[in-house]
Amino acid sequence: MESPTEPERPTSASEHQRGTMKAVVRDVYGPPEILELRDVAIPVPAAEQVLVRVHAAGVDRGVAHLVTGLPYPLRLAGYGLRRPKVAVPGMDLAGRVEAVGPGVTGFRPGDDVFGIGTGTFAEYACAPAAKLAHKPADLTFEQAAAIAISGLTALQAVRDHGRVAAGQSVLILGASGGVGTFAVQIAKAYGAEVTGVCSTAKVDLVRSTGTDHVVDYATDDVTRLGRRYDVVLDIGGNTSLSRLRRVLTPRGRLVIVGGETDGRWLGGTDRQLRALALSPFSSRTLCAFVSKEDGTDLRVLRDLVESGDVTPVVERTYPLGEATTALRRLVDGQVRGKVVLAVSAD
C-alpha cells in the first residue's frame, strides 16, 4: 500500500529518536480506576518488530482481564505474578509505521497498519511485524483498531471450530459484543442462517449486523423455543452445557468462545473444560479454544472488510485519558459492539 509520506528507505530502530509519550499506565493489578495517564519513554522496536504511532486502540475483554489480573492463572501465564510485567495495557491498534526493527521487510515508515501490539494504550507501541496487516483504505483508524482481537476470535470460531458452511443454521449467544458482531457477519458471509441472542437494549444493533433472527433473552429462552442448530457459538456466556446441547442437531457443533463469571480462579473456564471432557462421549462436538494471533488471518479479515461482508461495529470512541471510563463500561456490560480509544489525530 502506498503512502504519501513514504521515505526513500526505511527508518531503522537506531535512527528513531527516543523520547517520551503519553500512555495509560498501571503499576499493580486492580479495577479500571487504577489506570493513570503518564509520560513514559517511547519504546524501541526489536528485531522483527515495528514501531507504530498509534492513532486508535481497541478495548476488549482480554485487556480487562490483564488489568485486573483475574482469573489468577493469567498471572501464571507470564504476565506477572504479583504485579504486571508490562505497565501499559492494550493489544489492538491501528496507526502509522514510525520505524522498523532489523529483519522487517513487509512494512515501511508511513504505512497505515492495524493489528496486535504490546502496550497500545499509548501514543507509540511496538508490534511484531507478523501480527500486523495494512489497514483497509476505506476504514478510519478507529474502525480498524476494533478488528484484530475480536475479529480473529470470531473468524477462528466460525471457520475453524464451528466449521460453518453455506445453508447451515447458526446460533450466536452474545451477538451484540465485540466478538459477536464480527461472528454474525462472518457466518453470514459463509452463507449461514444466523440467529443472534442479546439483551433488549441491543436488539436493534444485532438486527443491523444482518442477523436473520434476533432473540431477546429477557423475554425468550432460546433453548426452549424448539429450534435446533447446526452450530452454536456461546460468546462470553454462562448458559449450562445441558441447555446448549438441547438446541444442537444430532451432529451439531458447540463452540464455547468464552465465559465471564466473577470466579477469581477459573473465571468461567470450568465450563470450557467440562465441554472438552464430555465431547468424546457425545454424537455432538463440544469444543473450546484460545484464539491465535495470526497475521494471515488478519489479512483474511481485511479482505472481508474490503469486500463489504464485514464492517467493524464501533459504538463510541474515547480520548486516551478516558481509558478508565471505556474499560469500566466494558466490564459492566454496557458496550454495544466495540469501544475504542482515539489516541492521536491523523
mmCIF file of C-alpha atoms in Angstrom:
data_model
loop_
_atom_site.group_PDB
_atom_site.id
_atom_site.type_symbol
_atom_site.label_atom_id
_atom_site.label_comp_id
_atom_site.label_asym_id
_atom_site.label_seq_id
_atom_site.Cartn_x
_atom_site.Cartn_y
_atom_site.Cartn_z
ATOM 1 C CA MET A 1 0.000 0.000 0.000
ATOM 2 C CA GLU A 2 1.442 3.324 -0.991
ATOM 3 C CA SER A 3 1.774 6.131 1.487
ATOM 4 C CA PRO A 4 2.158 9.830 0.720
ATOM 5 C CA THR A 5 4.874 10.068 3.382
ATOM 6 C CA GLU A 6 6.867 7.033 2.268
ATOM 7 C CA PRO A 7 10.620 7.781 2.510
ATOM 8 C CA GLU A 8 13.341 6.611 0.159
ATOM 9 C CA ARG A 9 14.409 3.957 2.665
ATOM 10 C CA PRO A 10 13.039 2.582 5.955
ATOM 11 C CA THR A 11 13.885 4.329 9.200
ATOM 12 C CA SER A 12 15.670 1.864 11.448
ATOM 13 C CA ALA A 13 15.130 1.495 15.162
ATOM 14 C CA SER A 14 18.537 3.008 15.879
ATOM 15 C CA GLU A 15 17.680 6.062 13.781
ATOM 16 C CA HIS A 16 14.428 6.674 15.633
ATOM 17 C CA GLN A 17 14.989 9.347 18.258
ATOM 18 C CA ARG A 18 13.976 8.095 21.670
ATOM 19 C CA GLY A 19 11.753 10.470 23.600
ATOM 20 C CA THR A 20 8.658 10.444 25.770
ATOM 21 C CA MET A 21 4.993 9.877 25.041
ATOM 22 C CA LYS A 22 1.628 9.893 26.752
ATOM 23 C CA ALA A 23 0.487 6.456 27.896
ATOM 24 C CA VAL A 24 -2.086 4.829 30.150
ATOM 25 C CA VAL A 25 -0.205 3.077 32.955
ATOM 26 C CA ARG A 26 -0.891 0.865 35.957
ATOM 27 C CA ASP A 27 1.674 -0.436 38.431
ATOM 28 C CA VAL A 28 -0.493 -3.049 40.147
ATOM 29 C CA TYR A 29 -3.471 -5.262 39.297
ATOM 30 C CA GLY A 30 -6.870 -3.825 40.119
ATOM 31 C CA PRO A 31 -10.128 -2.334 38.774
ATOM 32 C CA PRO A 32 -10.168 0.066 35.794
ATOM 33 C CA GLU A 33 -9.938 3.007 38.204
ATOM 34 C CA ILE A 34 -6.224 2.279 38.820
ATOM 35 C CA LEU A 35 -5.311 3.447 35.306
ATOM 36 C CA GLU A 36 -3.369 6.714 35.054
ATOM 37 C CA LEU A 37 -2.189 8.873 32.157
ATOM 38 C CA ARG A 38 1.573 9.482 32.398
ATOM 39 C CA ASP A 39 4.655 10.415 30.385
ATOM 40 C CA VAL A 40 6.783 7.356 29.653
ATOM 41 C CA ALA A 41 9.630 6.502 27.296
ATOM 42 C CA ILE A 42 8.829 5.712 23.671
ATOM 43 C CA PRO A 43 9.626 2.021 23.080
ATOM 44 C CA VAL A 44 12.279 0.911 20.583
ATOM 45 C CA PRO A 45 11.397 -1.937 18.203
ATOM 46 C CA ALA A 46 13.474 -5.096 18.455
ATOM 47 C CA ALA A 47 14.221 -7.481 15.598
ATOM 48 C CA GLU A 48 11.131 -8.342 13.540
ATOM 49 C CA GLN A 49 9.163 -5.589 15.274
ATOM 50 C CA VAL A 50 7.566 -2.377 14.049
ATOM 51 C CA LEU A 51 7.155 0.867 15.985
ATOM 52 C CA VAL A 52 3.667 2.234 15.312
ATOM 53 C CA ARG A 53 2.420 5.724 16.023
ATOM 54 C CA VAL A 54 -0.914 4.696 17.487
ATOM 55 C CA HIS A 55 -3.935 6.578 16.157
ATOM 56 C CA ALA A 56 -6.506 4.348 17.864
ATOM 57 C CA ALA A 57 -6.528 1.391 20.256
ATOM 58 C CA GLY A 58 -9.302 -1.155 20.739
ATOM 59 C CA VAL A 59 -10.696 -2.015 24.168
ATOM 60 C CA ASP A 60 -11.586 -5.675 24.714
ATOM 61 C CA ARG A 61 -12.270 -8.255 27.423
ATOM 62 C CA GLY A 62 -8.714 -9.554 27.298
ATOM 63 C CA VAL A 63 -7.395 -6.138 28.331
ATOM 64 C CA ALA A 64 -9.889 -6.048 31.204
ATOM 65 C CA HIS A 65 -8.593 -9.397 32.482
ATOM 66 C CA LEU A 66 -4.975 -8.266 32.224
ATOM 67 C CA VAL A 67 -5.722 -5.026 34.095
ATOM 68 C CA THR A 68 -7.467 -6.836 36.952
ATOM 69 C CA GLY A 69 -5.079 -9.802 36.894
ATOM 70 C CA LEU A 70 -8.074 -12.148 37.075
ATOM 71 C CA PRO A 71 -8.588 -15.010 36.853
ATOM 72 C CA TYR A 72 -5.327 -15.838 38.642
ATOM 73 C CA PRO A 73 -3.998 -18.369 36.065
ATOM 74 C CA LEU A 74 -3.381 -15.397 33.739
ATOM 75 C CA ARG A 75 -0.601 -14.283 36.047
ATOM 76 C CA LEU A 76 0.994 -17.714 35.847
ATOM 77 C CA ALA A 77 0.942 -17.470 32.043
ATOM 78 C CA GLY A 78 3.784 -14.950 32.134
ATOM 79 C CA TYR A 79 2.036 -11.622 32.631
ATOM 80 C CA GLY A 80 3.452 -11.093 36.114
ATOM 81 C CA LEU A 81 2.674 -12.925 39.334
ATOM 82 C CA ARG A 82 2.434 -10.056 41.846
ATOM 83 C CA ARG A 83 2.355 -7.082 39.508
ATOM 84 C CA PRO A 84 2.041 -6.676 35.719
ATOM 85 C CA LYS A 85 5.274 -7.114 33.766
ATOM 86 C CA VAL A 86 4.091 -4.578 31.165
ATOM 87 C CA ALA A 87 2.898 -1.321 32.708
ATOM 88 C CA VAL A 88 0.947 -0.095 29.666
ATOM 89 C CA PRO A 89 -2.129 -2.216 28.791
ATOM 90 C CA GLY A 90 -3.666 -2.681 25.377
ATOM 91 C CA MET A 91 -3.268 -5.068 22.394
ATOM 92 C CA ASP A 92 -5.472 -3.855 19.498
ATOM 93 C CA LEU A 93 -4.053 -0.964 17.490
ATOM 94 C CA ALA A 94 -4.304 0.968 14.266
ATOM 95 C CA GLY A 95 -1.831 3.625 13.230
ATOM 96 C CA ARG A 96 1.118 4.565 11.053
ATOM 97 C CA VAL A 97 4.511 2.885 10.953
ATOM 98 C CA GLU A 98 7.120 5.131 12.546
ATOM 99 C CA ALA A 99 10.184 2.878 12.422
ATOM 100 C CA VAL A 100 11.105 -0.751 11.808
ATOM 101 C CA GLY A 101 13.432 -3.119 13.622
ATOM 102 C CA PRO A 102 16.042 -5.363 11.990
ATOM 103 C CA GLY A 103 14.638 -8.018 9.673
ATOM 104 C CA VAL A 104 11.336 -6.285 8.866
ATOM 105 C CA THR A 105 10.663 -6.276 5.117
ATOM 106 C CA GLY A 106 6.880 -6.087 4.750
ATOM 107 C CA PHE A 107 6.335 -2.613 6.202
ATOM 108 C CA ARG A 108 7.868 0.824 5.763
ATOM 109 C CA PRO A 109 7.526 4.065 7.718
ATOM 110 C CA GLY A 110 4.383 5.817 6.568
ATOM 111 C CA ASP A 111 2.368 2.606 6.062
ATOM 112 C CA ASP A 112 -1.064 2.583 7.693
ATOM 113 C CA VAL A 113 -1.485 -0.668 9.627
ATOM 114 C CA PHE A 114 -3.711 -2.475 12.105
ATOM 115 C CA GLY A 115 -3.142 -5.496 14.282
ATOM 116 C CA ILE A 116 -1.805 -6.584 17.649
ATOM 117 C CA GLY A 117 0.939 -4.917 19.655
ATOM 118 C CA THR A 118 2.140 -4.506 23.220
ATOM 119 C CA GLY A 119 1.092 -1.574 25.380
ATOM 120 C CA THR A 120 -1.175 0.018 22.769
ATOM 121 C CA PHE A 121 -2.908 2.430 25.173
ATOM 122 C CA ALA A 122 -0.181 4.893 24.269
ATOM 123 C CA GLU A 123 0.959 7.283 21.559
ATOM 124 C CA TYR A 124 3.510 4.738 20.312
ATOM 125 C CA ALA A 125 3.631 0.952 20.593
ATOM 126 C CA CYS A 126 5.750 -1.895 19.274
ATOM 127 C CA ALA A 127 4.176 -4.800 17.402
ATOM 128 C CA PRO A 128 5.591 -7.942 15.785
ATOM 129 C CA ALA A 129 5.526 -7.487 12.027
ATOM 130 C CA ALA A 130 3.882 -10.931 11.823
ATOM 131 C CA LYS A 131 0.870 -9.609 13.743
ATOM 132 C CA LEU A 132 0.181 -6.593 11.537
ATOM 133 C CA ALA A 133 -1.599 -6.022 8.230
ATOM 134 C CA HIS A 134 -2.091 -2.986 6.039
ATOM 135 C CA LYS A 135 -5.199 -1.036 7.015
ATOM 136 C CA PRO A 136 -8.210 -1.193 4.684
ATOM 137 C CA ALA A 137 -8.191 2.135 2.867
ATOM 138 C CA ASP A 138 -11.890 2.825 3.416
ATOM 139 C CA LEU A 139 -11.782 2.382 7.200
ATOM 140 C CA THR A 140 -10.976 5.030 9.762
ATOM 141 C CA PHE A 141 -8.228 4.264 12.248
ATOM 142 C CA GLU A 142 -10.906 3.916 14.925
ATOM 143 C CA GLN A 143 -12.736 1.256 12.920
ATOM 144 C CA ALA A 144 -9.523 -0.603 12.091
ATOM 145 C CA ALA A 145 -8.460 -0.623 15.752
ATOM 146 C CA ALA A 146 -11.583 -2.629 16.602
ATOM 147 C CA ILE A 147 -10.731 -5.525 14.301
ATOM 148 C CA ALA A 148 -7.777 -7.620 15.430
ATOM 149 C CA ILE A 149 -8.529 -9.298 18.766
ATOM 150 C CA SER A 150 -12.312 -9.626 18.404
ATOM 151 C CA GLY A 151 -12.212 -10.282 14.677
ATOM 152 C CA LEU A 152 -9.611 -13.049 14.923
ATOM 153 C CA THR A 153 -11.581 -14.755 17.692
ATOM 154 C CA ALA A 154 -14.784 -14.593 15.663
ATOM 155 C CA LEU A 155 -13.151 -15.788 12.443
ATOM 156 C CA GLN A 156 -11.488 -18.779 14.070
ATOM 157 C CA ALA A 157 -14.657 -19.675 15.995
ATOM 158 C CA VAL A 158 -16.820 -19.606 12.862
ATOM 159 C CA ARG A 159 -14.411 -21.048 10.305
ATOM 160 C CA ASP A 160 -12.055 -23.377 12.178
ATOM 161 C CA HIS A 161 -14.047 -24.650 15.151
ATOM 162 C CA GLY A 162 -17.654 -24.171 14.088
ATOM 163 C CA ARG A 163 -16.806 -25.185 10.510
ATOM 164 C CA VAL A 164 -19.727 -23.107 9.341
ATOM 165 C CA ALA A 165 -20.844 -23.810 5.765
ATOM 166 C CA ALA A 166 -23.473 -22.421 3.420
ATOM 167 C CA GLY A 167 -27.012 -23.431 4.301
ATOM 168 C CA GLN A 168 -26.307 -24.240 7.935
ATOM 169 C CA SER A 169 -28.202 -22.741 10.853
ATOM 170 C CA VAL A 170 -26.044 -20.925 13.407
ATOM 171 C CA LEU A 171 -26.995 -19.676 16.868
ATOM 172 C CA ILE A 172 -24.811 -16.966 18.421
ATOM 173 C CA LEU A 173 -25.246 -16.182 22.116
ATOM 174 C CA GLY A 174 -23.680 -12.827 22.919
ATOM 175 C CA ALA A 175 -24.255 -11.460 19.410
ATOM 176 C CA SER A 176 -24.075 -7.807 20.457
ATOM 177 C CA GLY A 177 -20.499 -7.702 21.750
ATOM 178 C CA GLY A 178 -17.184 -7.183 20.019
ATOM 179 C CA VAL A 179 -16.686 -10.831 19.056
ATOM 180 C CA GLY A 180 -20.418 -11.394 18.487
ATOM 181 C CA THR A 181 -20.891 -8.611 15.940
ATOM 182 C CA PHE A 182 -17.957 -9.965 13.918
ATOM 183 C CA ALA A 183 -19.171 -13.567 14.259
ATOM 184 C CA VAL A 184 -22.637 -12.706 12.925
ATOM 185 C CA GLN A 185 -21.221 -11.011 9.838
ATOM 186 C CA ILE A 186 -18.610 -13.708 9.149
ATOM 187 C CA ALA A 187 -21.179 -16.506 9.489
ATOM 188 C CA LYS A 188 -23.458 -14.636 7.071
ATOM 189 C CA ALA A 189 -20.539 -14.220 4.653
ATOM 190 C CA TYR A 190 -20.101 -18.009 4.785
ATOM 191 C CA GLY A 191 -23.742 -18.444 3.751
ATOM 192 C CA ALA A 192 -25.311 -19.437 7.089
ATOM 193 C CA GLU A 193 -28.710 -18.562 8.506
ATOM 194 C CA VAL A 194 -27.911 -16.760 11.756
ATOM 195 C CA THR A 195 -29.908 -16.320 14.951
ATOM 196 C CA GLY A 196 -28.470 -13.868 17.466
ATOM 197 C CA VAL A 197 -29.244 -13.681 21.184
ATOM 198 C CA CYS A 198 -28.855 -10.436 23.135
ATOM 199 C CA SER A 199 -30.497 -8.129 25.666
ATOM 200 C CA THR A 200 -33.491 -5.912 24.919
ATOM 201 C CA ALA A 201 -31.391 -2.758 24.603
ATOM 202 C CA LYS A 202 -29.199 -4.319 21.936
ATOM 203 C CA VAL A 203 -31.793 -5.980 19.675
ATOM 204 C CA ASP A 204 -31.642 -3.175 17.108
ATOM 205 C CA LEU A 205 -27.858 -3.360 16.931
ATOM 206 C CA VAL A 206 -27.835 -7.128 16.373
ATOM 207 C CA ARG A 207 -30.506 -6.824 13.706
ATOM 208 C CA SER A 208 -28.407 -4.165 11.931
ATOM 209 C CA THR A 209 -25.465 -6.574 11.545
ATOM 210 C CA GLY A 210 -27.518 -8.769 9.198
ATOM 211 C CA THR A 211 -28.812 -11.356 11.648
ATOM 212 C CA ASP A 212 -31.742 -13.335 10.236
ATOM 213 C CA HIS A 213 -33.459 -13.800 13.615
ATOM 214 C CA VAL A 214 -32.937 -11.992 16.936
ATOM 215 C CA VAL A 215 -33.905 -13.459 20.315
ATOM 216 C CA ASP A 216 -34.215 -11.170 23.340
ATOM 217 C CA TYR A 217 -33.096 -13.287 26.285
ATOM 218 C CA ALA A 218 -35.111 -11.105 28.662
ATOM 219 C CA THR A 219 -38.358 -12.361 27.133
ATOM 220 C CA ASP A 220 -37.449 -15.700 25.498
ATOM 221 C CA ASP A 221 -35.261 -18.641 26.435
ATOM 222 C CA VAL A 222 -33.717 -19.706 23.132
ATOM 223 C CA THR A 223 -33.081 -23.216 24.481
ATOM 224 C CA ARG A 224 -36.861 -23.726 24.892
ATOM 225 C CA LEU A 225 -38.118 -22.450 21.547
ATOM 226 C CA GLY A 226 -37.912 -25.860 19.860
ATOM 227 C CA ARG A 227 -35.354 -24.863 17.203
ATOM 228 C CA ARG A 228 -32.199 -26.909 16.517
ATOM 229 C CA TYR A 229 -28.959 -25.508 15.130
ATOM 230 C CA ASP A 230 -26.008 -26.983 13.254
ATOM 231 C CA VAL A 231 -23.578 -24.698 15.083
ATOM 232 C CA VAL A 232 -23.893 -22.859 18.398
ATOM 233 C CA LEU A 233 -21.356 -20.188 19.345
ATOM 234 C CA ASP A 234 -21.527 -19.231 23.015
ATOM 235 C CA ILE A 235 -19.589 -15.991 23.412
ATOM 236 C CA GLY A 236 -18.861 -14.912 26.947
ATOM 237 C CA GLY A 237 -21.972 -16.570 28.298
ATOM 238 C CA ASN A 238 -22.785 -18.771 31.261
ATOM 239 C CA THR A 239 -25.549 -20.975 29.837
ATOM 240 C CA SER A 240 -25.247 -24.550 31.127
ATOM 241 C CA LEU A 241 -23.883 -27.227 28.824
ATOM 242 C CA SER A 242 -27.066 -29.280 29.154
ATOM 243 C CA ARG A 243 -29.178 -26.402 27.841
ATOM 244 C CA LEU A 244 -26.756 -25.683 24.993
ATOM 245 C CA ARG A 245 -26.698 -29.332 23.911
ATOM 246 C CA ARG A 246 -30.512 -29.256 23.834
ATOM 247 C CA VAL A 247 -30.521 -26.875 20.848
ATOM 248 C CA LEU A 248 -27.923 -28.735 18.750
ATOM 249 C CA THR A 249 -28.777 -31.053 15.877
ATOM 250 C CA PRO A 250 -27.633 -34.677 16.440
ATOM 251 C CA ARG A 251 -24.298 -33.938 14.718
ATOM 252 C CA GLY A 252 -24.114 -30.278 15.676
ATOM 253 C CA ARG A 253 -21.119 -28.380 16.973
ATOM 254 C CA LEU A 254 -20.950 -26.261 20.135
ATOM 255 C CA VAL A 255 -18.100 -23.747 20.302
ATOM 256 C CA ILE A 256 -17.590 -22.074 23.673
ATOM 257 C CA VAL A 257 -15.749 -18.883 22.808
ATOM 258 C CA GLY A 258 -15.540 -17.561 26.343
ATOM 259 C CA GLY A 259 -17.147 -17.351 29.717
ATOM 260 C CA GLU A 260 -17.477 -14.410 32.055
ATOM 261 C CA THR A 261 -18.049 -15.063 35.741
ATOM 262 C CA ASP A 262 -16.667 -13.488 38.885
ATOM 263 C CA GLY A 263 -14.584 -16.562 39.656
ATOM 264 C CA ARG A 264 -11.096 -15.497 40.684
ATOM 265 C CA TRP A 265 -9.535 -18.843 39.780
ATOM 266 C CA LEU A 266 -11.411 -20.195 36.749
ATOM 267 C CA GLY A 267 -13.400 -17.159 35.576
ATOM 268 C CA GLY A 268 -15.807 -19.286 33.556
ATOM 269 C CA THR A 269 -13.222 -21.626 32.013
ATOM 270 C CA ASP A 270 -14.590 -24.550 34.047
ATOM 271 C CA ARG A 271 -17.455 -24.790 31.537
ATOM 272 C CA GLN A 272 -14.945 -24.987 28.694
ATOM 273 C CA LEU A 273 -13.051 -27.775 30.428
ATOM 274 C CA ARG A 274 -16.265 -29.742 31.022
ATOM 275 C CA ALA A 275 -17.214 -29.371 27.356
ATOM 276 C CA LEU A 276 -13.884 -30.817 26.236
ATOM 277 C CA ALA A 277 -14.279 -33.704 28.684
ATOM 278 C CA LEU A 278 -17.829 -34.525 27.553
ATOM 279 C CA SER A 279 -17.274 -34.265 23.800
ATOM 280 C CA PRO A 280 -15.768 -37.763 23.247
ATOM 281 C CA PHE A 281 -18.905 -39.323 24.748
ATOM 282 C CA SER A 282 -21.414 -37.434 22.578
ATOM 283 C CA SER A 283 -22.503 -37.539 18.938
ATOM 284 C CA ARG A 284 -22.286 -33.756 19.083
ATOM 285 C CA THR A 285 -18.950 -31.924 19.081
ATOM 286 C CA LEU A 286 -18.328 -29.727 22.121
ATOM 287 C CA CYS A 287 -15.217 -27.592 21.913
ATOM 288 C CA ALA A 288 -13.459 -24.533 23.280
ATOM 289 C CA PHE A 289 -10.373 -22.722 22.060
ATOM 290 C CA VAL A 290 -7.900 -19.896 22.550
ATOM 291 C CA SER A 291 -7.628 -17.667 19.502
ATOM 292 C CA LYS A 292 -4.341 -17.397 17.610
ATOM 293 C CA GLU A 293 -2.770 -14.023 16.877
ATOM 294 C CA ASP A 294 -2.230 -14.790 13.208
ATOM 295 C CA GLY A 295 -1.162 -12.241 10.610
ATOM 296 C CA THR A 296 -2.515 -14.407 7.799
ATOM 297 C CA ASP A 297 -5.963 -14.315 9.400
ATOM 298 C CA LEU A 298 -5.665 -10.540 9.798
ATOM 299 C CA ARG A 299 -5.369 -10.360 6.026
ATOM 300 C CA VAL A 300 -8.445 -12.604 5.704
ATOM 301 C CA LEU A 301 -10.343 -10.138 7.881
ATOM 302 C CA ARG A 302 -9.059 -7.243 5.788
ATOM 303 C CA ASP A 303 -10.360 -8.970 2.653
ATOM 304 C CA LEU A 304 -13.768 -9.493 4.287
ATOM 305 C CA VAL A 305 -13.880 -5.809 5.188
ATOM 306 C CA GLU A 306 -12.799 -4.672 1.738
ATOM 307 C CA SER A 307 -15.406 -6.922 0.099
ATOM 308 C CA GLY A 308 -18.129 -5.296 2.192
ATOM 309 C CA ASP A 309 -19.025 -8.508 4.040
ATOM 310 C CA VAL A 310 -17.771 -7.243 7.411
ATOM 311 C CA THR A 311 -17.932 -3.781 8.983
ATOM 312 C CA PRO A 312 -16.495 -3.161 12.465
ATOM 313 C CA VAL A 313 -19.185 -2.010 14.884
ATOM 314 C CA VAL A 314 -17.770 0.867 16.962
ATOM 315 C CA GLU A 315 -20.250 2.243 19.444
ATOM 316 C CA ARG A 316 -18.115 5.101 20.708
ATOM 317 C CA THR A 317 -14.590 6.450 20.887
ATOM 318 C CA TYR A 318 -12.933 7.932 23.967
ATOM 319 C CA PRO A 319 -9.788 10.053 24.281
ATOM 320 C CA LEU A 320 -6.744 8.275 25.710
ATOM 321 C CA GLY A 321 -7.195 9.985 29.068
ATOM 322 C CA GLU A 322 -10.650 8.387 29.467
ATOM 323 C CA ALA A 323 -9.427 4.791 29.233
ATOM 324 C CA THR A 324 -10.853 4.102 32.695
ATOM 325 C CA THR A 325 -14.362 5.103 31.577
ATOM 326 C CA ALA A 326 -14.142 2.970 28.428
ATOM 327 C CA LEU A 327 -12.898 -0.091 30.309
ATOM 328 C CA ARG A 328 -15.442 0.332 33.122
ATOM 329 C CA ARG A 329 -18.331 0.407 30.633
ATOM 330 C CA LEU A 330 -16.998 -2.752 29.014
ATOM 331 C CA VAL A 331 -16.637 -4.588 32.323
ATOM 332 C CA ASP A 332 -20.159 -3.526 33.327
ATOM 333 C CA GLY A 333 -21.636 -4.948 30.111
ATOM 334 C CA GLN A 334 -22.826 -1.608 28.742
ATOM 335 C CA VAL A 335 -20.979 -1.676 25.418
ATOM 336 C CA ARG A 336 -22.720 -2.385 22.101
ATOM 337 C CA GLY A 337 -20.105 -3.731 19.687
ATOM 338 C CA LYS A 338 -16.724 -2.172 20.447
ATOM 339 C CA VAL A 339 -15.358 0.919 22.140
ATOM 340 C CA VAL A 340 -12.077 2.440 21.001
ATOM 341 C CA LEU A 341 -9.539 4.903 22.338
ATOM 342 C CA ALA A 342 -8.756 7.732 19.903
ATOM 343 C CA VAL A 343 -5.080 8.322 20.660
ATOM 344 C CA SER A 344 -3.771 10.801 18.082
ATOM 345 C CA ALA A 345 -5.183 12.650 15.104
ATOM 346 C CA ASP A 346 -4.248 11.777 11.523
#
